[in-house]
Amino acid sequence: MDSADVISDLSRVLYQGPEIQRQIARLAAQIDDDYAGLSEQDLILVGVLNGAVMVMADLSRSLKTHCQMEWMAISSYGSGTTSSGVLRILKDLSVDIAGRHVLVVEDIIDTGLTLSYLIDNLRSRGPASVEVMTAFRKPEASKCPVDVKYVGFDIPADFVVGYGLDYAGRYRNLTDLGVLDPKVYTR
Ligand code: 5GP
Protein backbone atom coordinates (compact mmCIF):
# COMPACT_ATOMS: atom_id res chain seq x y z
CA MET A 1 0.00 0.00 0.00
CA ASP A 2 1.08 3.62 -0.38
CA SER A 3 0.08 6.71 1.60
CA ALA A 4 -2.97 7.36 -0.60
CA ASP A 5 -4.46 4.08 0.71
CA VAL A 6 -4.28 5.23 4.37
CA ILE A 7 -4.21 9.00 3.95
CA SER A 8 -6.87 9.63 6.62
CA ASP A 9 -4.63 7.86 9.21
CA LEU A 10 -1.61 10.06 8.50
CA SER A 11 -1.11 13.65 9.60
CA ARG A 12 1.85 14.04 7.21
CA VAL A 13 3.77 12.06 4.60
CA LEU A 14 7.50 12.50 5.26
CA TYR A 15 9.05 10.47 2.43
CA GLN A 16 7.72 8.54 -0.56
CA GLY A 17 8.99 5.00 -1.09
CA PRO A 18 11.16 5.76 -4.17
CA GLU A 19 12.89 8.61 -2.32
CA ILE A 20 13.70 6.27 0.59
CA GLN A 21 15.03 3.64 -1.81
CA ARG A 22 17.26 6.19 -3.57
CA GLN A 23 18.76 7.27 -0.24
CA ILE A 24 19.33 3.65 0.84
CA ALA A 25 21.07 3.04 -2.52
CA ARG A 26 23.35 6.05 -1.86
CA LEU A 27 24.29 4.58 1.52
CA ALA A 28 24.90 1.18 -0.12
CA ALA A 29 27.41 2.80 -2.53
CA GLN A 30 29.21 4.36 0.45
CA ILE A 31 29.23 1.00 2.26
CA ASP A 32 30.61 -0.71 -0.87
CA ASP A 33 33.48 1.81 -0.89
CA ASP A 34 34.16 1.50 2.83
CA TYR A 35 34.29 -2.30 2.84
CA ALA A 36 36.11 -2.74 -0.49
CA GLY A 37 38.98 -5.19 -0.03
CA LEU A 38 38.53 -5.18 3.75
CA SER A 39 38.13 -8.88 4.29
CA GLU A 40 38.30 -12.29 2.62
CA GLN A 41 35.05 -13.09 4.39
CA ASP A 42 31.65 -11.70 3.51
CA LEU A 43 30.26 -8.74 5.42
CA ILE A 44 27.55 -9.77 7.90
CA LEU A 45 24.42 -7.59 7.93
CA VAL A 46 22.53 -7.95 11.22
CA GLY A 47 18.92 -6.81 10.87
CA VAL A 48 16.77 -6.04 13.88
CA LEU A 49 13.36 -7.67 13.56
CA ASN A 50 10.67 -6.83 12.67
CA GLY A 51 11.06 -3.22 11.58
CA ALA A 52 14.30 -3.61 9.60
CA VAL A 53 12.87 -6.08 7.06
CA MET A 54 12.27 -3.46 4.35
CA VAL A 55 15.54 -1.59 4.85
CA MET A 56 17.46 -4.90 4.85
CA ALA A 57 15.78 -5.93 1.59
CA ASP A 58 16.60 -2.62 -0.12
CA LEU A 59 20.11 -2.18 1.30
CA SER A 60 21.28 -5.74 0.61
CA ARG A 61 20.03 -5.66 -2.99
CA SER A 62 21.73 -2.30 -3.64
CA LEU A 63 25.11 -3.55 -2.36
CA LYS A 64 27.70 -4.81 -4.83
CA THR A 65 29.63 -6.33 -1.91
CA HIS A 66 28.89 -9.95 -0.93
CA CYS A 67 27.01 -10.09 2.35
CA GLN A 68 25.33 -12.57 4.68
CA MET A 69 22.00 -11.62 6.23
CA GLU A 70 21.39 -12.42 9.88
CA TRP A 71 18.55 -11.41 12.17
CA MET A 72 18.08 -10.60 15.83
CA ALA A 73 14.90 -9.87 17.73
CA ILE A 74 15.03 -7.81 20.89
CA SER A 75 12.23 -7.01 23.26
CA SER A 76 11.97 -4.70 26.21
CA TYR A 77 10.44 -6.01 29.40
CA GLY A 78 7.32 -4.23 30.60
CA SER A 79 4.03 -3.47 29.00
CA GLY A 80 2.30 -0.56 27.32
CA THR A 81 4.10 2.26 25.61
CA THR A 82 6.82 2.89 28.18
CA SER A 83 9.95 0.77 28.14
CA SER A 84 11.34 -0.54 31.43
CA GLY A 85 14.81 -0.10 29.96
CA VAL A 86 15.55 -3.82 30.42
CA LEU A 87 16.05 -5.66 27.16
CA ARG A 88 16.27 -9.31 26.24
CA ILE A 89 17.14 -11.24 23.12
CA LEU A 90 14.16 -13.11 21.67
CA LYS A 91 16.05 -14.39 18.63
CA ASP A 92 19.83 -14.61 18.42
CA LEU A 93 22.27 -14.85 15.49
CA SER A 94 22.80 -18.27 13.95
CA VAL A 95 26.50 -17.64 13.16
CA ASP A 96 29.66 -16.88 15.11
CA ILE A 97 30.75 -13.29 14.39
CA ALA A 98 34.24 -13.52 15.97
CA GLY A 99 36.74 -11.89 13.61
CA ARG A 100 34.00 -10.84 11.18
CA HIS A 101 32.91 -7.40 9.96
CA VAL A 102 29.37 -6.69 11.19
CA LEU A 103 26.98 -4.00 10.00
CA VAL A 104 23.85 -3.56 12.13
CA VAL A 105 20.84 -2.63 9.99
CA GLU A 106 18.22 -0.65 11.93
CA ASP A 107 14.87 0.79 10.94
CA ILE A 108 14.79 3.72 13.36
CA ILE A 109 16.78 5.01 16.30
CA ASP A 110 14.84 6.97 18.88
CA THR A 111 16.50 6.99 22.33
CA GLY A 112 19.24 4.64 21.15
CA LEU A 113 18.61 2.32 24.11
CA THR A 114 18.00 -0.73 21.90
CA LEU A 115 21.07 0.03 19.81
CA SER A 116 23.40 0.54 22.83
CA TYR A 117 22.34 -2.80 24.25
CA LEU A 118 22.78 -4.53 20.91
CA ILE A 119 26.20 -3.03 20.21
CA ASP A 120 27.56 -3.99 23.66
CA ASN A 121 26.23 -7.49 23.15
CA LEU A 122 27.74 -7.86 19.65
CA ARG A 123 31.12 -6.37 20.68
CA SER A 124 31.42 -8.95 23.48
CA ARG A 125 31.55 -11.65 20.75
CA GLY A 126 34.88 -10.40 19.33
CA PRO A 127 33.97 -9.18 15.82
CA ALA A 128 36.62 -7.47 13.65
CA SER A 129 34.35 -4.40 13.50
CA VAL A 130 30.78 -3.30 14.26
CA GLU A 131 29.17 -0.37 12.44
CA VAL A 132 25.56 0.81 12.30
CA MET A 133 23.26 1.78 9.45
CA THR A 134 19.78 3.15 10.13
CA ALA A 135 17.06 4.24 7.74
CA PHE A 136 15.68 6.89 10.14
CA ARG A 137 16.98 8.72 13.19
CA LYS A 138 15.09 10.89 15.67
CA PRO A 139 16.58 13.90 17.54
CA GLU A 140 16.82 12.09 20.92
CA ALA A 141 19.41 9.75 19.35
CA SER A 142 22.02 12.52 19.60
CA LYS A 143 22.25 11.64 23.33
CA CYS A 144 23.06 8.03 22.49
CA PRO A 145 26.76 7.19 22.95
CA VAL A 146 26.76 4.85 19.92
CA ASP A 147 28.29 6.26 16.75
CA VAL A 148 25.94 5.65 13.79
CA LYS A 149 28.03 5.70 10.61
CA TYR A 150 25.25 5.50 8.00
CA VAL A 151 21.99 7.46 8.42
CA GLY A 152 19.24 7.58 5.79
CA PHE A 153 17.11 10.45 7.11
CA ASP A 154 17.04 12.57 10.26
CA ILE A 155 13.35 12.95 11.09
CA PRO A 156 11.26 14.84 13.68
CA ALA A 157 10.36 13.28 17.05
CA ASP A 158 6.85 12.27 15.88
CA PHE A 159 5.59 8.67 15.86
CA VAL A 160 6.02 7.41 12.30
CA VAL A 161 4.78 4.36 10.41
CA GLY A 162 5.56 2.69 7.10
CA TYR A 163 8.64 1.22 5.40
CA GLY A 164 8.65 -1.62 7.95
CA LEU A 165 7.56 0.44 10.96
CA ASP A 166 4.25 -0.51 12.54
CA TYR A 167 1.57 0.64 14.89
CA ALA A 168 -0.17 -2.33 16.56
CA GLY A 169 1.11 -4.59 13.77
CA ARG A 170 -0.25 -2.41 10.96
CA TYR A 171 1.35 -0.15 8.33
CA ARG A 172 4.60 -2.15 7.94
CA ASN A 173 3.65 -2.73 4.29
CA LEU A 174 3.15 0.98 3.64
CA THR A 175 5.83 1.89 1.07
CA ASP A 176 6.09 5.51 2.27
CA LEU A 177 7.00 6.94 5.69
CA GLY A 178 4.34 9.03 7.39
CA VAL A 179 3.48 10.56 10.76
CA LEU A 180 0.60 8.61 12.29
CA ASP A 181 -2.34 10.84 13.15
CA PRO A 182 -2.80 10.72 16.96
CA LYS A 183 -6.52 10.04 16.44
CA VAL A 184 -5.50 6.49 15.36
CA TYR A 185 -4.06 5.62 18.76
CA THR A 186 -6.62 7.51 20.82
CA ARG A 187 -9.71 5.98 19.21
P1 5GP B 1 15.03 3.22 20.89
O1 5GP B 1 15.55 2.06 21.70
O2 5GP B 1 16.06 3.82 19.98
O3 5GP B 1 14.35 4.26 21.74
O4 5GP B 1 13.84 2.67 20.01
C1 5GP B 1 14.05 1.87 18.90
C2 5GP B 1 12.82 1.07 18.55
O5 5GP B 1 11.61 1.71 18.96
C3 5GP B 1 12.72 0.93 17.04
O6 5GP B 1 13.44 -0.19 16.57
C4 5GP B 1 11.22 0.82 16.83
O7 5GP B 1 10.82 -0.52 16.99
C5 5GP B 1 10.62 1.65 17.96
N1 5GP B 1 10.31 3.02 17.51
C6 5GP B 1 10.92 4.17 17.87
N2 5GP B 1 10.35 5.23 17.28
C7 5GP B 1 9.34 4.74 16.50
C8 5GP B 1 8.36 5.37 15.63
O8 5GP B 1 8.29 6.59 15.42
N3 5GP B 1 7.50 4.52 15.02
C9 5GP B 1 7.50 3.18 15.19
N4 5GP B 1 6.62 2.46 14.53
N5 5GP B 1 8.40 2.56 16.01
C10 5GP B 1 9.32 3.34 16.65
XYZ file of N, CA and C and ligand atoms in Angstrom:
585
model
N 0.839 -1.196 0.000
C 0.000 0.000 0.000
C 0.875 1.248 0.000
N 0.351 2.354 -0.529
C 1.078 3.619 -0.378
C 0.227 4.592 0.439
N 0.748 5.806 0.657
C 0.082 6.709 1.603
C -1.340 7.070 1.176
N -1.611 7.041 -0.132
C -2.969 7.358 -0.603
C -3.991 6.357 -0.040
N -3.548 5.120 0.205
C -4.459 4.081 0.711
C -4.849 4.295 2.175
N -4.011 5.033 2.927
C -4.282 5.225 4.368
C -4.181 6.706 4.739
N -4.472 7.560 3.779
C -4.208 8.997 3.947
C -4.940 9.590 5.159
N -6.132 9.060 5.482
C -6.867 9.628 6.616
C -6.231 9.243 7.957
N -5.322 8.258 7.964
C -4.632 7.860 9.206
C -3.322 8.624 9.418
N -2.903 9.381 8.413
C -1.606 10.061 8.502
C -1.799 11.562 8.648
N -1.006 12.185 9.527
C -1.106 13.646 9.601
C -0.140 14.277 8.602
N 0.870 13.514 8.150
C 1.850 14.042 7.206
C 2.598 12.887 6.546
N 2.899 13.037 5.277
C 3.769 12.063 4.604
C 5.166 12.673 4.606
N 6.134 11.943 5.181
C 7.498 12.495 5.260
C 8.315 12.162 4.012
N 8.294 10.885 3.617
C 9.053 10.469 2.429
C 8.289 9.425 1.644
N 8.309 9.549 0.326
C 7.717 8.544 -0.558
C 8.704 7.381 -0.703
N 8.160 6.196 -0.948
C 8.989 4.996 -1.086
C 10.203 5.148 -2.006
N 10.011 5.659 -3.248
C 11.156 5.762 -4.169
C 12.281 6.653 -3.633
N 11.889 7.714 -2.894
C 12.889 8.614 -2.315
C 13.695 7.875 -1.235
N 13.014 7.061 -0.452
C 13.699 6.269 0.587
C 14.662 5.289 -0.083
N 14.180 4.628 -1.129
C 15.032 3.637 -1.812
C 16.264 4.282 -2.437
N 16.095 5.499 -2.985
C 17.258 6.193 -3.571
C 18.293 6.507 -2.501
N 17.829 6.928 -1.333
C 18.755 7.268 -0.242
C 19.456 6.015 0.284
N 18.718 4.910 0.387
C 19.326 3.647 0.835
C 20.393 3.204 -0.188
N 20.101 3.409 -1.476
C 21.073 3.039 -2.522
C 22.341 3.889 -2.410
N 22.180 5.183 -2.056
C 23.354 6.048 -1.858
C 24.213 5.517 -0.716
N 23.544 5.123 0.374
C 24.294 4.579 1.522
C 24.984 3.279 1.129
N 24.311 2.455 0.313
C 24.896 1.180 -0.121
C 26.196 1.436 -0.902
N 26.204 2.479 -1.742
C 27.405 2.800 -2.527
C 28.555 3.197 -1.594
N 28.208 3.952 -0.546
C 29.207 4.364 0.447
C 29.746 3.135 1.197
N 28.843 2.219 1.546
C 29.229 0.997 2.260
C 30.123 0.136 1.354
N 29.774 0.026 0.085
C 30.614 -0.712 -0.869
C 32.043 -0.154 -0.862
N 32.159 1.177 -0.900
C 33.484 1.813 -0.890
C 34.224 1.509 0.403
N 33.512 1.656 1.519
C 34.163 1.502 2.828
C 34.645 0.074 3.078
N 33.931 -0.903 2.557
C 34.292 -2.302 2.836
C 35.096 -2.943 1.696
N 35.378 -2.171 0.656
C 36.110 -2.736 -0.494
C 37.459 -3.295 -0.045
N 37.692 -4.560 -0.329
C 38.978 -5.193 -0.026
C 39.283 -5.346 1.449
N 38.282 -5.156 2.301
C 38.534 -5.179 3.749
C 38.749 -6.588 4.283
N 38.071 -7.548 3.704
C 38.133 -8.884 4.287
C 37.929 -9.953 3.224
N 38.522 -11.114 3.475
C 38.297 -12.289 2.619
C 36.871 -12.797 2.825
N 36.370 -12.565 4.042
C 35.049 -13.093 4.393
C 33.961 -12.072 4.074
N 32.760 -12.593 3.818
C 31.648 -11.701 3.505
C 31.274 -10.838 4.714
N 30.810 -9.637 4.399
C 30.261 -8.744 5.415
C 28.996 -9.393 6.003
N 28.787 -9.235 7.314
C 27.545 -9.767 7.904
C 26.612 -8.602 8.233
N 25.451 -8.584 7.601
C 24.425 -7.593 7.926
C 23.550 -8.196 9.024
N 23.392 -7.463 10.125
C 22.526 -7.945 11.215
C 21.299 -7.043 11.276
N 20.168 -7.577 10.859
C 18.920 -6.814 10.872
C 18.192 -7.024 12.182
N 17.526 -5.962 12.629
C 16.770 -6.044 13.879
C 15.289 -6.194 13.527
N 14.759 -7.362 13.879
C 13.360 -7.673 13.563
C 12.412 -6.870 14.437
N 11.184 -6.548 13.994
C 10.672 -6.828 12.672
C 10.838 -5.632 11.737
N 11.102 -4.473 12.338
C 11.060 -3.221 11.579
C 12.064 -3.109 10.444
N 13.225 -3.811 10.584
C 14.303 -3.611 9.601
C 14.156 -4.473 8.348
N 13.044 -5.170 8.210
C 12.872 -6.079 7.063
C 12.965 -5.323 5.731
N 12.287 -4.204 5.620
C 12.274 -3.456 4.345
C 13.641 -2.836 4.046
N 14.246 -2.233 5.073
C 15.541 -1.587 4.847
C 16.592 -2.643 4.524
N 16.529 -3.799 5.164
C 17.460 -4.899 4.851
C 17.286 -5.339 3.400
N 16.046 -5.484 2.970
C 15.783 -5.930 1.591
C 16.342 -4.922 0.582
N 16.122 -3.639 0.822
C 16.597 -2.623 -0.123
C 18.112 -2.440 -0.054
N 18.662 -2.394 1.166
C 20.108 -2.184 1.304
C 20.884 -3.354 0.692
N 20.513 -4.566 1.068
C 21.277 -5.741 0.611
C 21.254 -5.850 -0.913
N 20.115 -5.535 -1.526
C 20.028 -5.660 -2.986
C 20.748 -4.538 -3.712
N 20.974 -3.412 -3.022
C 21.728 -2.303 -3.644
C 23.234 -2.503 -3.522
N 23.666 -3.350 -2.571
C 25.108 -3.554 -2.356
C 25.726 -4.358 -3.499
N 26.942 -4.009 -3.855
C 27.702 -4.806 -4.827
C 28.611 -5.777 -4.068
N 28.812 -5.490 -2.786
C 29.629 -6.328 -1.905
C 28.837 -7.582 -1.518
N 29.549 -8.744 -1.440
C 28.888 -9.946 -0.930
C 28.543 -9.751 0.538
N 27.379 -10.224 0.930
C 27.010 -10.092 2.347
C 26.156 -11.278 2.781
N 26.241 -11.587 4.084
C 25.325 -12.566 4.675
C 24.281 -11.774 5.438
N 23.073 -12.292 5.480
C 22.004 -11.617 6.231
C 21.636 -12.425 7.453
N 21.738 -11.788 8.613
C 21.386 -12.421 9.877
C 20.363 -11.537 10.586
N 19.618 -12.146 11.491
C 18.549 -11.406 12.174
C 18.604 -11.577 13.678
N 18.278 -10.506 14.383
C 18.083 -10.603 15.833
C 16.741 -9.974 16.170
N 16.127 -10.494 17.220
C 14.898 -9.866 17.728
C 15.139 -9.524 19.183
N 14.803 -8.305 19.537
C 15.027 -7.809 20.889
C 13.726 -7.255 21.424
N 13.463 -7.552 22.700
C 12.227 -7.013 23.258
C 12.525 -6.348 24.586
N 11.752 -5.321 24.902
C 11.972 -4.705 26.208
C 10.919 -5.253 27.161
N 11.364 -5.542 28.372
C 10.436 -6.008 29.398
C 9.450 -4.898 29.710
N 8.300 -5.252 30.237
C 7.319 -4.228 30.596
C 6.233 -4.176 29.561
N 5.158 -3.500 29.915
C 4.033 -3.473 28.999
C 3.673 -2.035 28.659
N 2.766 -1.886 27.702
C 2.300 -0.558 27.323
C 3.318 0.165 26.466
N 3.268 1.472 26.515
C 4.096 2.265 25.609
C 5.427 2.665 26.241
N 5.562 2.497 27.554
C 6.822 2.891 28.179
C 7.728 1.680 28.356
N 8.981 1.855 28.007
C 9.947 0.770 28.140
C 10.504 0.765 29.554
N 10.745 -0.436 30.092
C 11.340 -0.536 31.431
C 12.840 -0.291 31.350
N 13.376 -0.289 30.132
C 14.813 -0.100 29.963
C 15.581 -1.409 30.058
N 14.888 -2.508 30.363
C 15.546 -3.818 30.422
C 15.212 -4.573 29.142
N 16.264 -5.007 28.450
C 16.047 -5.658 27.159
C 16.453 -7.118 27.212
N 15.854 -7.906 26.349
C 16.268 -9.308 26.244
C 16.237 -9.739 24.792
N 17.058 -10.739 24.481
C 17.141 -11.242 23.117
C 16.088 -12.330 22.917
N 15.189 -12.111 21.981
C 14.155 -13.109 21.666
C 14.640 -14.072 20.591
N 15.472 -13.542 19.666
C 16.055 -14.388 18.626
C 17.500 -13.958 18.442
N 18.402 -14.942 18.524
C 19.830 -14.613 18.425
C 20.372 -14.974 17.034
N 21.609 -14.544 16.762
C 22.272 -14.853 15.495
C 22.477 -16.360 15.373
N 22.551 -16.832 14.139
C 22.803 -18.267 13.947
C 24.250 -18.521 13.542
N 25.076 -17.462 13.518
C 26.496 -17.642 13.163
C 27.387 -16.987 14.222
N 28.656 -17.458 14.226
C 29.665 -16.881 15.108
C 30.243 -15.646 14.396
N 30.261 -14.504 15.061
C 30.749 -13.285 14.395
C 32.185 -12.932 14.796
N 32.849 -13.805 15.551
C 34.235 -13.523 15.965
C 35.104 -13.308 14.725
N 35.838 -12.196 14.718
C 36.738 -11.887 13.610
C 36.050 -11.404 12.346
N 34.758 -11.235 12.378
C 34.003 -10.836 11.176
C 33.647 -9.344 11.225
N 33.381 -8.785 10.041
C 32.909 -7.398 9.963
C 31.386 -7.405 9.980
N 30.817 -6.686 10.959
C 29.366 -6.691 11.186
C 28.795 -5.298 10.929
N 27.700 -5.257 10.189
C 26.981 -3.998 9.998
C 25.549 -4.197 10.497
N 25.205 -3.478 11.582
C 23.851 -3.560 12.133
C 22.928 -2.721 11.253
N 21.799 -3.314 10.858
C 20.835 -2.628 9.995
C 19.574 -2.344 10.802
N 19.356 -1.065 11.077
C 18.224 -0.648 11.933
C 17.177 0.095 11.109
N 15.932 0.004 11.538
C 14.867 0.788 10.944
C 14.922 2.226 11.456
N 14.869 2.368 12.777
C 14.786 3.716 13.357
C 15.504 3.733 14.702
N 16.174 4.835 14.985
C 16.784 5.010 16.296
C 16.101 6.190 16.961
N 15.525 5.912 18.130
C 14.840 6.967 18.882
C 15.737 7.366 20.053
N 15.625 6.678 21.196
C 16.499 6.995 22.330
C 17.883 6.372 22.153
N 17.963 5.333 21.339
C 19.237 4.635 21.152
C 19.463 3.534 22.176
N 18.493 3.335 23.063
C 18.614 2.318 24.110
C 18.790 0.914 23.519
N 17.946 0.597 22.541
C 18.003 -0.725 21.902
C 19.365 -0.914 21.246
N 19.808 0.110 20.538
C 21.067 0.031 19.812
C 22.258 -0.130 20.763
N 22.288 0.641 21.864
C 23.400 0.544 22.826
C 23.517 -0.868 23.361
N 22.362 -1.436 23.706
C 22.342 -2.797 24.246
C 22.878 -3.779 23.208
N 22.404 -3.626 21.998
C 22.781 -4.531 20.912
C 24.279 -4.448 20.609
N 24.789 -3.223 20.538
C 26.203 -3.025 20.206
C 27.099 -3.641 21.286
N 26.765 -3.401 22.563
C 27.555 -3.990 23.658
C 27.556 -5.499 23.542
N 26.377 -6.042 23.265
C 26.235 -7.488 23.147
C 27.072 -8.034 21.982
N 27.005 -7.386 20.826
C 27.741 -7.863 19.653
C 29.251 -7.716 19.865
N 29.683 -6.595 20.466
C 31.118 -6.366 20.680
C 31.721 -7.440 21.586
N 30.914 -7.941 22.538
C 31.425 -8.949 23.477
C 31.734 -10.274 22.759
N 31.315 -10.404 21.504
C 31.547 -11.649 20.750
C 32.823 -11.592 19.888
N 33.589 -10.497 20.022
C 34.883 -10.399 19.335
C 34.864 -10.221 17.832
N 33.946 -9.413 17.277
C 33.971 -9.182 15.819
C 35.159 -8.299 15.427
N 35.538 -8.338 14.137
C 36.617 -7.466 13.649
C 36.171 -6.004 13.716
N 34.895 -5.757 13.406
C 34.349 -4.399 13.495
C 32.825 -4.472 13.611
N 32.245 -3.426 14.209
C 30.784 -3.300 14.258
C 30.441 -1.866 13.876
N 29.660 -1.702 12.820
C 29.171 -0.374 12.435
C 27.646 -0.442 12.373
N 27.020 0.754 12.280
C 25.558 0.814 12.299
C 25.039 1.612 11.116
N 23.991 1.071 10.497
C 23.261 1.781 9.450
C 21.806 1.855 9.907
N 21.216 3.044 9.821
C 19.781 3.153 10.135
C 19.062 3.923 9.033
N 17.832 3.524 8.743
C 17.058 4.242 7.737
C 16.639 5.613 8.283
N 16.194 5.635 9.561
C 15.677 6.888 10.141
C 16.264 7.107 11.532
N 16.437 8.381 11.874
C 16.977 8.717 13.192
C 16.221 9.909 13.755
N 15.811 9.798 15.011
C 15.091 10.895 15.674
C 16.060 11.749 16.506
N 15.657 12.976 16.864
C 16.582 13.899 17.537
C 17.167 13.376 18.856
N 16.360 12.616 19.626
C 16.824 12.087 20.918
C 18.106 11.270 20.774
N 18.281 10.663 19.582
C 19.408 9.752 19.352
C 20.755 10.453 19.514
N 20.753 11.802 19.453
C 22.018 12.521 19.602
C 22.615 12.295 20.990
N 21.754 11.893 21.961
C 22.247 11.640 23.330
C 22.836 10.235 23.475
N 22.607 9.425 22.445
C 23.058 8.030 22.494
C 24.568 7.975 22.254
N 25.295 7.234 23.097
C 26.757 7.194 22.947
C 27.247 6.402 21.732
N 26.330 5.681 21.054
C 26.758 4.850 19.919
C 26.904 5.696 18.649
N 28.037 5.529 17.987
C 28.286 6.257 16.746
C 27.577 5.533 15.593
N 26.688 6.258 14.906
C 25.943 5.650 13.793
C 26.564 6.167 12.490
N 27.233 5.271 11.773
C 28.030 5.703 10.614
C 27.167 6.047 9.400
N 26.072 5.304 9.200
C 25.248 5.498 7.997
C 23.804 5.814 8.388
N 23.341 7.031 8.055
C 21.987 7.463 8.418
C 21.233 7.850 7.150
N 20.052 7.241 6.958
C 19.239 7.578 5.793
C 18.647 8.968 5.911
N 17.801 9.167 6.925
C 17.115 10.454 7.107
C 17.037 10.807 8.589
N 17.334 12.060 8.914
C 17.041 12.575 10.257
C 15.620 13.110 10.213
N 14.774 12.606 11.126
C 13.346 12.954 11.088
C 12.915 13.597 12.403
N 11.749 14.239 12.430
C 11.263 14.844 13.682
C 10.908 13.774 14.727
N 10.614 14.213 15.943
C 10.359 13.284 17.049
C 8.968 12.634 17.013
N 8.209 12.837 15.965
C 6.851 12.267 15.880
C 6.863 10.749 15.718
N 5.729 10.122 16.055
C 5.586 8.673 15.859
C 5.274 8.399 14.390
N 6.170 7.661 13.742
C 6.023 7.413 12.304
C 5.701 5.949 12.016
N 5.086 5.727 10.864
C 4.779 4.359 10.406
C 5.135 4.232 8.925
N 5.268 2.973 8.502
C 5.561 2.688 7.102
C 7.000 2.251 6.913
N 7.299 1.718 5.725
C 8.636 1.220 5.397
C 9.159 0.273 6.498
N 8.272 -0.621 6.938
C 8.648 -1.615 7.954
C 8.227 -1.266 9.356
N 7.925 0.017 9.600
C 7.558 0.443 10.960
C 6.052 0.335 11.170
N 5.667 -0.219 12.318
C 4.249 -0.509 12.543
C 3.634 0.337 13.654
N 2.310 0.300 13.675
C 1.575 0.642 14.888
C 0.591 -0.504 15.090
N 0.687 -1.189 16.238
C -0.174 -2.331 16.556
C -0.191 -3.354 15.406
N 0.979 -3.575 14.814
C 1.111 -4.593 13.766
C 0.728 -4.125 12.371
N 0.172 -2.921 12.273
C -0.246 -2.410 10.958
C 0.762 -1.433 10.367
N 0.621 -1.168 9.107
C 1.349 -0.146 8.328
C 2.777 -0.548 7.927
N 3.230 -1.747 8.331
C 4.596 -2.152 7.942
C 4.722 -2.211 6.424
N 3.620 -2.580 5.744
C 3.648 -2.731 4.289
C 3.316 -1.438 3.546
N 3.301 -0.340 4.273
C 3.152 0.980 3.635
C 4.506 1.338 3.021
N 4.541 1.650 1.735
C 5.835 1.893 1.067
C 6.454 3.232 1.471
N 5.609 4.185 1.897
C 6.094 5.515 2.267
C 6.303 5.592 3.781
N 6.887 6.709 4.244
C 7.002 6.944 5.689
C 6.124 8.135 6.033
N 5.226 7.945 7.016
C 4.338 9.034 7.390
C 4.201 9.158 8.892
N 3.762 10.337 9.335
C 3.479 10.557 10.758
C 2.058 10.064 11.010
N 1.921 9.157 11.988
C 0.597 8.612 12.288
C -0.237 9.667 13.007
N -1.448 9.874 12.514
C -2.342 10.842 13.151
C -2.708 10.336 14.545
N -2.512 11.168 15.586
C -2.799 10.717 16.965
C -4.206 10.160 17.145
N -5.149 10.555 16.277
C -6.517 10.039 16.440
C -6.542 8.499 16.272
N -5.552 7.944 15.569
C -5.504 6.492 15.357
C -5.223 5.769 16.672
N -4.346 6.331 17.510
C -4.055 5.624 18.764
C -4.873 6.126 19.950
N -5.746 7.097 19.713
C -6.618 7.509 20.817
C -8.049 7.011 20.620
N -8.324 6.402 19.437
C -9.708 5.980 19.215
C -9.962 4.572 19.800
P 15.030 3.218 20.888
O 15.548 2.063 21.700
O 16.056 3.817 19.983
O 14.346 4.257 21.739
O 13.836 2.665 20.010
C 14.055 1.868 18.895
C 12.818 1.067 18.548
O 11.605 1.711 18.960
C 12.719 0.928 17.042
O 13.445 -0.191 16.574
C 11.216 0.822 16.833
O 10.824 -0.516 16.987
C 10.623 1.647 17.957
N 10.305 3.020 17.509
C 10.917 4.171 17.868
N 10.346 5.235 17.277
C 9.336 4.744 16.502
C 8.365 5.365 15.628
O 8.290 6.586 15.417
N 7.500 4.521 15.018
C 7.504 3.176 15.186
N 6.617 2.461 14.529
N 8.404 2.560 16.011
C 9.321 3.337 16.652
